[in-house]
């Protein structure tokens, strides 16, 4: 008769906060394995975080604060965070926040949900920050479990007034051409008019860049066009600064993971529009899109969007996600929108005062907006 098997004794979880690039490199294999099991987005991949950390400017104002939950030698949870010091306040935010469209924690499927709460508490206990600001949370983000009023963190973290929009194209069209026919008559005419206008000046070609094709020329073109757009609209982004390595580093991660899809619209030998996309979980995601303003009359960015949407649907992808941003050119093609929320929290007196100042500033702006006279409706 076989001896009875000894009961399995669950191993104790051990928590850790990573603060150095060297430790980040060491844990990358275990993190990658967890990312694969959990079905995480590229924004939570260790290579994405590492690429950002290697290239981010003002690193002297930042610190890594990556929370890990270990079950023996198996990594079961990651909350990838970092701090940024602004006006004397140390803000705890998502690592690579400025270049990541959806923030979330990673936790092994089927694991004990209480371990996420315990990991978060461990991160809080380690300190090193004054204010917590976590944004771009999808409605189904796993991190939202910590916002449950029944959770011990339900009061420590509260919803912030800031929110953003993500637009998508989603449906069950057999072909891209079937989707195109659902557009308004004006939209279809604008697309055809734009193509015709450009074709009068040369040979127009839409294509997906080949794997192995040199990326440097197209990335340089993207950065140059984006700088023109940023200057025109009074904005800044270190992603496109002249000589900045950030864009190339992030695109390299997408290429190494086999996700990269770069679509270009070329007029003879000139790139007039580019969309740096990636494909994951049956979805085409548009990371960076730009166009040459010299051809603005023909709306090359719009033409390229229509082309890559049809390309994606023809290949059986069920969704095209324009990622974060409520720009009108995204809204015109979208079939649905998703609201991305944010949360805020404080640690210590300095953090509580900063959170209070943020709240009062929002209340003041809202009050002033309500005092603005409403535009009169013209008489019929």
Short mmCIF file of C-alpha atoms in Angstrom, two decimals:
data_model
loop_
_atom_site.label_atom_id
_atom_site.label_comp_id
_atom_site.label_asym_id
_atom_site.label_seq_id
_atom_site.Cartn_x
_atom_site.Cartn_y
_atom_site.Cartn_z
CA UNK A 1 0.00 0.00 0.00
CA UNK A 2 1.40 3.37 -1.02
CA UNK A 3 2.16 5.83 1.73
CA UNK A 4 -0.17 8.86 1.77
CA UNK A 5 1.26 11.90 0.03
CA UNK A 6 2.39 14.71 2.26
CA UNK A 7 0.16 17.78 2.01
CA UNK A 8 1.50 20.54 -0.21
CA UNK A 9 2.64 23.44 1.90
CA UNK A 10 2.19 26.76 0.09
CA UNK A 11 5.35 28.79 -0.12
CA UNK A 12 5.38 32.22 1.43
CA UNK A 13 5.36 35.25 -0.80
CA UNK A 14 8.37 37.55 -0.66
CA UNK A 15 8.10 41.15 -1.80
CA UNK A 16 10.76 43.39 -3.29
CA UNK A 17 11.10 46.89 -4.70
CA UNK A 18 13.60 47.20 -7.55
CA UNK A 19 15.47 50.50 -7.68
CA UNK A 20 18.47 49.78 -9.94
CA UNK A 21 19.01 49.05 -13.64
CA UNK A 22 21.27 46.12 -12.72
CA UNK A 23 18.49 44.41 -10.76
CA UNK A 24 16.04 45.21 -13.56
CA UNK A 25 18.26 43.24 -15.96
CA UNK A 26 18.50 40.32 -13.52
CA UNK A 27 14.75 39.87 -13.15
CA UNK A 28 13.94 40.32 -16.86
CA UNK A 29 13.60 36.56 -17.64
CA UNK A 30 11.23 35.91 -14.71
CA UNK A 31 9.27 39.06 -15.55
CA UNK A 32 8.99 38.05 -19.21
CA UNK A 33 7.66 34.63 -18.20
CA UNK A 34 5.01 36.27 -16.00
CA UNK A 35 4.12 38.74 -18.77
CA UNK A 36 3.51 35.83 -21.13
CA UNK A 37 1.37 33.94 -18.61
CA UNK A 38 -0.66 37.02 -17.71
CA UNK A 39 -1.17 38.14 -21.33
CA UNK A 40 0.17 41.61 -20.57
CA UNK A 41 0.41 44.47 -23.03
CA UNK A 42 3.78 45.58 -24.33
CA UNK A 43 3.63 48.57 -21.98
CA UNK A 44 4.14 46.16 -19.06
CA UNK A 45 6.99 44.19 -20.69
CA UNK A 46 10.39 44.45 -18.93
CA UNK A 47 12.14 45.30 -22.20
CA UNK A 48 9.81 48.30 -22.68
CA UNK A 49 10.54 49.56 -19.16
CA UNK A 50 14.28 48.95 -19.56
CA UNK A 51 14.41 50.74 -22.93
CA UNK A 52 12.66 53.74 -21.41
CA UNK A 53 14.95 53.79 -18.37
CA UNK A 54 18.13 53.64 -20.49
CA UNK A 55 17.09 56.57 -22.66
CA UNK A 56 14.87 58.80 -20.52
CA UNK A 57 16.15 62.36 -20.04
CA UNK A 58 16.41 63.97 -16.58
CA UNK A 59 17.19 60.61 -15.02
CA UNK A 60 18.64 62.42 -12.01
CA UNK A 61 15.05 63.43 -11.15
CA UNK A 62 13.74 59.87 -11.41
CA UNK A 63 13.99 56.63 -9.44
CA UNK A 64 12.76 53.15 -10.24
CA UNK A 65 10.20 51.71 -7.78
CA UNK A 66 9.21 48.38 -9.33
CA UNK A 67 7.25 46.18 -6.94
CA UNK A 68 7.71 42.41 -7.22
CA UNK A 69 5.86 39.50 -5.60
CA UNK A 70 7.89 36.27 -5.52
CA UNK A 71 6.47 32.84 -4.75
CA UNK A 72 9.71 30.96 -4.19
CA UNK A 73 11.75 31.54 -7.35
CA UNK A 74 8.62 32.18 -9.43
CA UNK A 75 7.60 35.79 -10.06
CA UNK A 76 3.85 36.15 -9.48
CA UNK A 77 3.27 39.90 -9.58
CA UNK A 78 4.77 43.15 -10.88
CA UNK A 79 3.73 46.76 -10.40
CA UNK A 80 6.16 48.75 -12.57
CA UNK A 81 6.46 52.20 -11.03
CA UNK A 82 8.93 55.07 -10.91
CA UNK A 83 9.11 58.45 -9.24
CA UNK A 84 9.58 61.83 -10.86
CA UNK A 85 10.48 64.92 -8.85
CA UNK A 86 8.55 68.01 -9.87
CA UNK A 87 8.51 71.28 -7.90
CA UNK A 88 10.00 69.46 -4.94
CA UNK A 89 7.26 66.79 -4.92
CA UNK A 90 8.21 63.15 -5.56
CA UNK A 91 5.39 61.70 -7.67
CA UNK A 92 4.92 57.93 -7.88
CA UNK A 93 3.68 57.03 -11.37
CA UNK A 94 3.80 54.23 -13.92
CA UNK A 95 7.29 53.49 -15.19
CA UNK A 96 7.58 54.75 -18.79
CA UNK A 97 4.36 56.68 -18.19
CA UNK A 98 4.95 59.27 -20.92
CA UNK A 99 5.25 56.59 -23.60
CA UNK A 100 2.74 54.01 -22.37
CA UNK A 101 -0.92 54.30 -23.29
CA UNK A 102 -2.40 51.86 -20.79
CA UNK A 103 -1.09 51.41 -17.25
CA UNK A 104 -1.66 48.33 -15.13
CA UNK A 105 -0.17 45.78 -12.75
CA UNK A 106 0.75 42.25 -13.82
CA UNK A 107 -0.36 39.29 -11.74
CA UNK A 108 -0.29 35.59 -12.48
CA UNK A 109 -3.67 34.24 -13.62
CA UNK A 110 -5.39 32.12 -11.02
CA UNK A 111 -3.29 33.59 -8.22
CA UNK A 112 -4.48 34.84 -4.86
CA UNK A 113 -5.86 38.37 -5.44
CA UNK A 114 -4.89 39.28 -1.88
CA UNK A 115 -1.24 39.12 -2.94
CA UNK A 116 -1.72 42.14 -5.22
CA UNK A 117 -3.00 44.10 -2.23
CA UNK A 118 -0.10 42.91 -0.12
CA UNK A 119 2.41 43.85 -2.83
CA UNK A 120 0.91 47.32 -3.14
CA UNK A 121 1.07 47.77 0.64
CA UNK A 122 4.72 46.74 0.58
CA UNK A 123 5.45 49.39 -2.08
CA UNK A 124 3.67 51.99 0.05
CA UNK A 125 5.59 50.96 3.16
CA UNK A 126 8.94 51.39 1.41
CA UNK A 127 8.17 55.06 0.82
CA UNK A 128 10.38 57.24 -1.36
CA UNK A 129 7.49 59.35 -2.69
CA UNK A 130 5.02 62.03 -1.62
CA UNK A 131 2.18 61.82 -4.13
CA UNK A 132 0.70 58.92 -6.12
CA UNK A 133 -0.68 59.58 -9.60
CA UNK A 134 -1.58 56.60 -11.79
CA UNK A 135 -3.37 57.31 -15.03
CA UNK A 136 -4.70 55.69 -18.22
CA UNK A 137 -6.48 52.86 -16.45
CA UNK A 138 -8.68 50.78 -18.74
CA UNK A 139 -12.10 49.73 -17.38
CA UNK A 140 -10.85 46.16 -16.95
CA UNK A 141 -7.42 47.02 -15.52
CA UNK A 142 -6.38 44.56 -12.81
CA UNK A 143 -5.11 47.42 -10.67
CA UNK A 144 -8.72 48.57 -10.21
CA UNK A 145 -9.16 45.84 -7.58
CA UNK A 146 -7.30 48.15 -5.20
CA UNK A 147 -9.98 50.83 -5.68
CA UNK A 148 -12.77 48.69 -4.23
CA UNK A 149 -14.16 50.51 -1.14
CA UNK A 150 -13.94 47.18 0.68
CA UNK A 151 -10.21 47.04 -0.04
CA UNK A 152 -7.85 48.34 2.63
CA UNK A 153 -6.56 50.72 -0.07
CA UNK A 154 -9.98 51.95 -1.16
CA UNK A 155 -9.59 55.11 0.89
CA UNK A 156 -5.87 55.65 0.35
CA UNK A 157 -6.39 55.81 -3.42
CA UNK A 158 -9.19 57.92 -4.79
CA UNK A 159 -10.35 58.65 -8.28
CA UNK A 160 -8.80 61.73 -9.83
CA UNK A 161 -10.64 64.22 -12.01
CA UNK A 162 -8.29 63.68 -14.96
CA UNK A 163 -9.45 61.26 -17.64
CA UNK A 164 -8.59 60.49 -21.24
CA UNK A 165 -10.26 58.82 -24.21
CA UNK A 166 -9.22 55.89 -26.35
CA UNK A 167 -10.93 55.45 -29.72
CA UNK A 168 -11.23 52.12 -31.57
CA UNK A 169 -12.59 50.55 -34.72
CA UNK A 170 -14.20 47.23 -33.89
CA UNK A 171 -16.65 45.11 -35.79
CA UNK A 172 -17.18 41.94 -37.84
CA UNK A 173 -16.63 43.07 -41.41
CA UNK A 174 -15.62 40.24 -43.79
CA UNK A 175 -13.25 42.58 -45.63
CA UNK A 176 -11.76 46.00 -45.20
CA UNK A 177 -13.76 47.19 -48.20
CA UNK A 178 -16.98 46.34 -46.34
CA UNK A 179 -15.90 48.59 -43.46
CA UNK A 180 -15.01 51.36 -45.93
CA UNK A 181 -18.54 51.28 -47.33
CA UNK A 182 -19.93 51.96 -43.84
CA UNK A 183 -18.22 55.37 -43.82
CA UNK A 184 -20.22 58.44 -44.71
CA UNK A 185 -20.37 59.51 -48.33
CA UNK A 186 -18.28 62.57 -47.46
CA UNK A 187 -15.57 60.48 -45.77
CA UNK A 188 -15.31 58.14 -48.77
CA UNK A 189 -15.14 61.11 -51.14
CA UNK A 190 -12.43 62.79 -49.07
CA UNK A 191 -10.34 59.61 -49.14
CA UNK A 192 -10.65 59.23 -52.91
CA UNK A 193 -10.06 62.94 -53.47
CA UNK A 194 -6.91 62.84 -51.33
CA UNK A 195 -5.48 59.86 -53.20
CA UNK A 196 -6.29 61.43 -56.58
CA UNK A 197 -4.68 64.73 -55.60
CA UNK A 198 -1.44 63.02 -54.58
CA UNK A 199 -1.43 60.70 -57.60
CA UNK A 200 -1.41 63.75 -59.84
CA UNK A 201 2.05 64.52 -58.46
CA UNK A 202 3.62 61.07 -58.81
CA UNK A 203 3.32 57.38 -58.06
CA UNK A 204 1.47 56.85 -54.77
CA UNK A 205 2.12 53.65 -52.82
CA UNK A 206 0.80 52.32 -49.50
CA UNK A 207 2.84 49.52 -47.97
CA UNK A 208 3.86 47.70 -44.82
CA UNK A 209 7.60 47.95 -44.25
CA UNK A 210 9.39 44.64 -44.61
CA UNK A 211 10.93 42.87 -41.62
CA UNK A 212 14.64 43.62 -41.67
CA UNK A 213 14.23 46.85 -43.64
CA UNK A 214 16.44 49.62 -42.15
CA UNK A 215 14.46 51.56 -39.56
CA UNK A 216 16.77 54.55 -39.11
CA UNK A 217 15.64 56.55 -42.19
CA UNK A 218 11.92 56.22 -41.47
CA UNK A 219 12.36 56.96 -37.74
CA UNK A 220 14.37 60.07 -38.60
CA UNK A 221 11.59 61.14 -40.96
CA UNK A 222 8.94 60.52 -38.30
CA UNK A 223 10.86 62.54 -35.69
CA UNK A 224 11.42 65.45 -38.09
CA UNK A 225 7.73 65.60 -39.08
CA UNK A 226 6.62 65.29 -35.47
CA UNK A 227 8.88 68.18 -34.43
CA UNK A 228 7.19 70.37 -37.05
CA UNK A 229 3.78 69.38 -35.66
CA UNK A 230 4.84 69.99 -32.04
CA UNK A 231 6.17 73.47 -32.84
CA UNK A 232 2.99 74.35 -34.72
CA UNK A 233 0.81 73.28 -31.78
CA UNK A 234 3.04 74.59 -28.99
CA UNK A 235 3.83 71.19 -27.51
CA UNK A 236 6.96 69.26 -26.54
CA UNK A 237 7.88 65.57 -26.39
CA UNK A 238 11.29 64.05 -25.68
CA UNK A 239 10.26 61.14 -27.92
CA UNK A 240 11.03 63.26 -30.99
CA UNK A 241 13.84 65.55 -29.82
CA UNK A 242 16.67 65.79 -32.33
CA UNK A 243 19.25 63.16 -31.45
CA UNK A 244 16.99 61.52 -28.83
CA UNK A 245 17.40 57.72 -28.63
CA UNK A 246 13.98 57.12 -27.02
CA UNK A 247 11.89 56.44 -30.12
CA UNK A 248 14.45 54.06 -31.64
CA UNK A 249 14.78 52.18 -28.35
CA UNK A 250 11.03 51.62 -27.98
CA UNK A 251 10.56 50.68 -31.63
CA UNK A 252 13.40 48.18 -31.27
CA UNK A 253 11.48 46.48 -28.46
CA UNK A 254 8.42 46.16 -30.70
CA UNK A 255 10.59 44.71 -33.47
CA UNK A 256 12.31 42.21 -31.16
CA UNK A 257 8.94 41.00 -29.87
CA UNK A 258 7.69 40.53 -33.43
CA UNK A 259 4.90 43.08 -32.97
CA UNK A 260 6.16 45.98 -35.09
CA UNK A 261 4.04 47.06 -38.06
CA UNK A 262 5.15 50.27 -39.80
CA UNK A 263 2.86 51.51 -42.56
CA UNK A 264 4.04 54.19 -44.97
CA UNK A 265 2.42 56.21 -47.72
CA UNK A 266 5.02 57.12 -50.34
CA UNK A 267 4.78 59.57 -53.22
CA UNK A 268 7.55 58.48 -55.58
CA UNK A 269 10.50 58.27 -53.15
CA UNK A 270 9.10 60.66 -50.54
CA UNK A 271 7.34 59.44 -47.39
CA UNK A 272 4.27 61.63 -46.99
CA UNK A 273 2.69 59.77 -44.03
CA UNK A 274 3.82 57.15 -41.51
CA UNK A 275 2.08 55.12 -38.83
CA UNK A 276 4.24 53.17 -36.38
CA UNK A 277 1.89 50.45 -35.15
CA UNK A 278 2.13 47.18 -33.30
CA UNK A 279 -0.03 44.08 -33.39
CA UNK A 280 -0.94 42.29 -30.18
CA UNK A 281 -3.86 40.13 -28.98
CA UNK A 282 -5.58 40.32 -32.36
CA UNK A 283 -5.52 44.13 -32.31
CA UNK A 284 -3.70 46.65 -34.47
CA UNK A 285 -2.51 49.47 -32.21
CA UNK A 286 -1.44 52.84 -33.62
CA UNK A 287 1.52 54.08 -31.56
CA UNK A 288 2.82 57.08 -33.56
CA UNK A 289 1.21 58.61 -36.65
CA UNK A 290 2.42 61.63 -38.61
CA UNK A 291 2.34 63.21 -42.07
CA UNK A 292 4.15 65.80 -44.17
CA UNK A 293 2.40 69.19 -43.81
CA UNK A 294 3.42 70.10 -47.38
CA UNK A 295 0.76 67.65 -48.56
CA UNK A 296 -1.83 68.67 -45.98
CA UNK A 297 -4.37 69.59 -48.64
CA UNK A 298 -4.57 65.91 -49.62
CA UNK A 299 -4.93 64.68 -46.00
CA UNK A 300 -2.22 62.00 -46.32
CA UNK A 301 -2.59 60.98 -42.67
CA UNK A 302 -6.28 60.24 -43.20
CA UNK A 303 -5.54 58.30 -46.39
CA UNK A 304 -2.95 56.20 -44.58
CA UNK A 305 -5.35 55.47 -41.71
CA UNK A 306 -8.04 54.21 -44.09
CA UNK A 307 -5.48 52.03 -45.85
CA UNK A 308 -4.03 50.39 -42.74
CA UNK A 309 -7.48 49.88 -41.20
CA UNK A 310 -8.57 48.02 -44.34
CA UNK A 311 -5.26 46.08 -44.38
CA UNK A 312 -5.82 45.00 -40.77
CA UNK A 313 -9.41 43.91 -41.31
CA UNK A 314 -8.44 41.99 -44.47
CA UNK A 315 -6.05 39.95 -42.33
CA UNK A 316 -8.65 39.02 -39.77
CA UNK A 317 -7.81 41.46 -36.99
CA UNK A 318 -10.95 42.27 -35.01
CA UNK A 319 -9.93 45.64 -33.63
CA UNK A 320 -7.90 48.72 -34.51
CA UNK A 321 -6.99 50.67 -31.38
CA UNK A 322 -5.87 54.29 -31.84
CA UNK A 323 -4.63 54.22 -28.23
CA UNK A 324 -4.81 57.22 -25.94
CA UNK A 325 -5.95 60.57 -27.26
CA UNK A 326 -9.26 62.20 -28.16
CA UNK A 327 -8.11 63.80 -31.41
CA UNK A 328 -10.84 64.45 -33.93
CA UNK A 329 -9.14 62.48 -36.69
CA UNK A 330 -9.43 59.35 -34.51
CA UNK A 331 -13.02 60.03 -33.52
CA UNK A 332 -14.16 60.33 -37.14
CA UNK A 333 -13.33 56.69 -37.85
CA UNK A 334 -14.03 55.16 -34.43
CA UNK A 335 -16.93 52.82 -33.76
CA UNK A 336 -16.44 52.97 -30.00
CA UNK A 337 -14.65 54.94 -27.31
CA UNK A 338 -13.25 53.90 -23.94
CA UNK A 339 -12.77 56.21 -20.98
CA UNK A 340 -9.40 55.94 -19.26
CA UNK A 341 -9.44 57.00 -15.62
CA UNK A 342 -6.80 58.01 -13.09
CA UNK A 343 -6.25 57.74 -9.34
CA UNK A 344 -4.41 59.84 -6.81
CA UNK A 345 -3.08 59.23 -3.32
CA UNK A 346 -0.76 60.88 -0.84
CA UNK A 347 1.93 59.90 1.66
CA UNK A 348 2.99 62.29 4.39
CA UNK A 349 2.14 65.94 4.93
CA UNK A 350 3.84 67.17 1.78
CA UNK A 351 1.88 64.70 -0.35
CA UNK A 352 -1.43 65.53 1.30
CA UNK A 353 -0.86 69.26 0.73
CA UNK A 354 0.01 68.61 -2.93
CA UNK A 355 -3.14 66.51 -3.38
CA UNK A 356 -5.23 69.22 -1.71
CA UNK A 357 -3.72 71.89 -3.97
CA UNK A 358 -4.52 69.79 -7.03
CA UNK A 359 -8.13 69.35 -5.88
CA UNK A 360 -8.61 73.05 -5.14
CA UNK A 361 -7.14 74.02 -8.50
CA UNK A 362 -9.59 71.69 -10.23
CA UNK A 363 -12.53 73.09 -8.25
CA UNK A 364 -11.46 76.64 -9.13
CA UNK A 365 -11.16 75.88 -12.84
CA UNK A 366 -14.54 74.14 -12.86
CA UNK A 367 -16.16 77.10 -11.11
CA UNK A 368 -14.68 79.59 -13.58
CA UNK A 369 -15.82 77.47 -16.51
CA UNK A 370 -19.38 77.50 -15.17
CA UNK A 371 -19.28 81.29 -14.92
CA UNK A 372 -18.48 81.73 -18.60
CA UNK A 373 -21.51 83.07 -20.49
CA UNK A 374 -23.08 80.47 -22.72
CA UNK A 375 -23.00 81.17 -26.44
CA UNK A 376 -26.36 82.39 -27.67
CA UNK A 377 -28.16 80.21 -30.14
CA UNK A 378 -28.77 82.18 -33.36
CA UNK A 379 -32.39 82.72 -34.23
CA UNK A 380 -33.87 80.68 -37.03
#
